């Protein structure tokens, strides 16, 4: 990212209006506008018609795949924190963000560390499908055609942002590379 703006302040102080005005005055730049609220995504789309929202219909049935397609096109993107956290941080995505010179605008604070919902039993069971990198403690999904009870944990682990903490918890970390 060339720049990151964190527009977190007291609600109702005009920060979204500022962001809309800024993005509309700089249409030559590429932006990713990230907010916790779908209503705010819709507000950006209404006020800035050059923005796109990732949808399931546009690229292989997943919003994550469409996010990648929009990055490839150099489109301005309005999305939620939740979708932004679901996008796997691959070398391809990091390269596209850097090459396209995106500016990230975070509307409200995004959680940078989040404890995942995994019981001790889940952690023991996951050892059959994952490995933990020494040093980084990053959890790597190793099972191929898994369709068991841990589909949501599998999805989170595949974002490459999950670490094991002290052997008894899984944490999702906002990718420092972003």
Coordinates of C-alpha atoms in Angstrom, one line a residue:
X1 CA 0.0 0.0 0.0
X2 CA 1.2 3.4 -0.7
X3 CA -0.8 4.9 2.1
X4 CA -3.1 3.9 4.9
X5 CA -5.7 6.2 6.4
X6 CA -7.3 5.1 9.6
X7 CA -10.4 7.2 9.9
X8 CA -11.5 6.3 13.4
X9 CA -12.9 9.0 15.6
X10 CA -16.2 9.9 17.2
X11 CA -19.2 8.6 15.2
X12 CA -21.0 11.3 13.2
X13 CA -18.0 13.6 12.8
X14 CA -17.9 13.5 8.9
X15 CA -15.1 11.1 8.4
X16 CA -16.9 9.1 5.7
X17 CA -17.9 12.4 4.0
X18 CA -14.2 13.3 4.1
X19 CA -13.2 10.0 2.6
X20 CA -15.8 10.2 -0.2
X21 CA -14.7 13.7 -1.1
X22 CA -11.0 12.7 -1.0
X23 CA -11.6 9.6 -3.2
X24 CA -13.7 11.5 -5.7
X25 CA -11.2 14.3 -6.0
X26 CA -8.4 11.7 -6.6
X27 CA -9.9 9.4 -9.2
X28 CA -6.5 8.8 -10.7
X29 CA -5.6 6.9 -7.5
X30 CA -6.6 3.4 -6.5
X31 CA -8.4 2.9 -3.2
X32 CA -9.6 0.0 -1.0
X33 CA -12.2 1.4 1.4
X34 CA -12.8 -1.0 4.3
X35 CA -15.6 -0.6 6.8
X36 CA -17.3 -2.8 9.3
X37 CA -20.8 -1.9 7.9
X38 CA -22.4 -3.0 4.7
X39 CA -24.5 0.2 4.8
X40 CA -21.3 2.2 4.6
X41 CA -20.1 0.1 1.6
X42 CA -23.4 0.9 -0.1
X43 CA -22.9 4.6 0.8
X44 CA -19.5 4.6 -0.9
X45 CA -20.9 2.8 -4.0
X46 CA -23.7 5.4 -4.3
X47 CA -21.4 8.4 -3.8
X48 CA -18.5 7.1 -5.8
X49 CA -19.8 5.2 -8.9
X50 CA -16.2 4.2 -9.9
X51 CA -16.0 1.9 -6.9
X52 CA -16.8 -1.8 -7.0
X53 CA -17.9 -4.2 -4.3
X54 CA -16.7 -7.9 -4.5
X55 CA -19.7 -10.2 -5.2
X56 CA -20.2 -13.9 -5.4
X57 CA -21.7 -13.6 -8.9
X58 CA -18.7 -12.0 -10.6
X59 CA -15.8 -14.5 -10.1
X60 CA -16.3 -18.2 -9.5
X61 CA -18.9 -17.9 -6.8
X62 CA -16.8 -16.3 -4.0
X63 CA -16.3 -12.7 -2.9
X64 CA -12.6 -13.5 -2.2
X65 CA -12.1 -14.5 -5.9
X66 CA -13.9 -11.4 -7.1
X67 CA -11.7 -9.2 -4.8
X68 CA -8.6 -10.7 -6.6
X69 CA -10.2 -10.0 -10.0
X70 CA -10.9 -6.4 -9.0
X71 CA -7.3 -6.0 -7.8
X72 CA -6.1 -7.4 -11.2
X73 CA -8.2 -4.7 -13.0
X74 CA -6.9 -2.0 -10.7
X75 CA -10.5 -1.2 -9.6
X76 CA -11.4 0.9 -6.6
X77 CA -12.9 -1.4 -4.0
X78 CA -15.4 -0.9 -1.2
X79 CA -15.6 -3.8 1.2
X80 CA -16.3 -4.8 4.7
X81 CA -13.7 -5.6 7.4
X82 CA -15.0 -9.2 7.4
X83 CA -14.4 -9.8 3.7
X84 CA -11.1 -8.1 3.9
X85 CA -10.0 -10.4 6.7
X86 CA -11.1 -13.5 4.6
X87 CA -8.9 -12.7 1.6
X88 CA -5.9 -14.9 1.7
X89 CA -2.7 -12.9 1.8
X90 CA -0.8 -14.4 -1.1
X91 CA 2.3 -13.1 -2.9
X92 CA 0.0 -12.4 -5.9
X93 CA -2.3 -10.2 -3.9
X94 CA 0.5 -8.4 -2.2
X95 CA 2.2 -7.8 -5.5
X96 CA -1.0 -6.5 -7.1
X97 CA -1.6 -4.1 -4.2
X98 CA 1.9 -2.8 -4.4
X99 CA 2.1 -2.6 -8.2
X100 CA -1.3 -0.9 -8.5
X101 CA -0.3 1.6 -5.7
X102 CA -3.5 1.1 -3.7
X103 CA -4.3 3.4 -0.7
X104 CA -6.2 1.6 2.1
X105 CA -8.8 3.6 4.0
X106 CA -9.9 1.9 7.2
X107 CA -13.2 3.2 8.4
X108 CA -13.2 2.3 12.1
X109 CA -10.5 0.3 13.8
X110 CA -10.1 -3.2 12.4
X111 CA -9.2 -6.0 14.9
X112 CA -5.6 -6.9 14.4
X113 CA -5.6 -9.9 16.7
X114 CA -8.7 -12.1 17.1
X115 CA -9.0 -15.3 19.1
X116 CA -10.5 -18.1 16.9
X117 CA -13.3 -20.3 18.2
X118 CA -11.4 -23.6 18.8
X119 CA -11.8 -25.9 21.7
X120 CA -8.9 -28.0 23.1
X121 CA -10.6 -31.0 21.3
X122 CA -10.5 -29.0 18.1
X123 CA -6.9 -28.2 18.5
X124 CA -6.0 -31.8 19.1
X125 CA -8.1 -32.9 16.1
X126 CA -6.6 -30.2 13.8
X127 CA -3.1 -31.7 14.3
X128 CA -4.1 -34.4 11.7
X129 CA -4.8 -31.7 9.1
X130 CA -2.2 -28.9 9.9
X131 CA 1.3 -28.3 10.9
X132 CA 2.8 -25.3 12.8
X133 CA 5.9 -23.5 11.4
X134 CA 8.7 -23.3 13.9
X135 CA 9.6 -19.8 14.8
X136 CA 6.6 -18.0 13.4
X137 CA 4.0 -20.5 14.9
X138 CA 1.9 -19.9 11.7
X139 CA -0.6 -22.7 11.2
X140 CA -0.4 -24.4 7.7
X141 CA -3.3 -26.5 6.4
X142 CA -1.9 -29.7 4.9
X143 CA -5.0 -31.9 4.3
X144 CA -6.2 -32.0 0.7
X145 CA -9.9 -32.8 0.3
X146 CA -11.0 -32.1 3.8
X147 CA -14.8 -31.8 4.3
X148 CA -15.2 -32.3 8.1
X149 CA -16.3 -30.3 11.1
X150 CA -13.5 -27.8 10.9
X151 CA -14.5 -26.1 7.6
X152 CA -14.5 -22.6 9.1
X153 CA -11.2 -23.1 10.8
X154 CA -9.8 -24.4 7.6
X155 CA -10.9 -21.3 5.7
X156 CA -9.3 -19.1 8.4
X157 CA -6.1 -21.0 8.4
X158 CA -5.9 -20.9 4.6
X159 CA -5.8 -17.0 4.8
X160 CA -2.2 -17.6 6.1
X161 CA -2.9 -15.3 9.0
X162 CA -3.5 -17.9 11.8
X163 CA -0.9 -18.6 14.5
X164 CA -0.9 -21.1 17.4
X165 CA -0.4 -19.4 20.7
X166 CA 1.2 -21.3 23.5
X167 CA -0.1 -24.6 22.1
X168 CA -3.7 -24.0 23.4
X169 CA -5.2 -21.2 21.2
X170 CA -5.5 -20.1 17.6
X171 CA -5.2 -16.4 16.8
X172 CA -5.9 -14.6 13.5
X173 CA -3.4 -11.8 13.0
X174 CA -4.0 -8.9 10.6
X175 CA -1.3 -9.4 8.0
X176 CA 1.6 -7.1 8.8
X177 CA 2.6 -7.2 5.1
X178 CA -0.6 -5.3 4.2

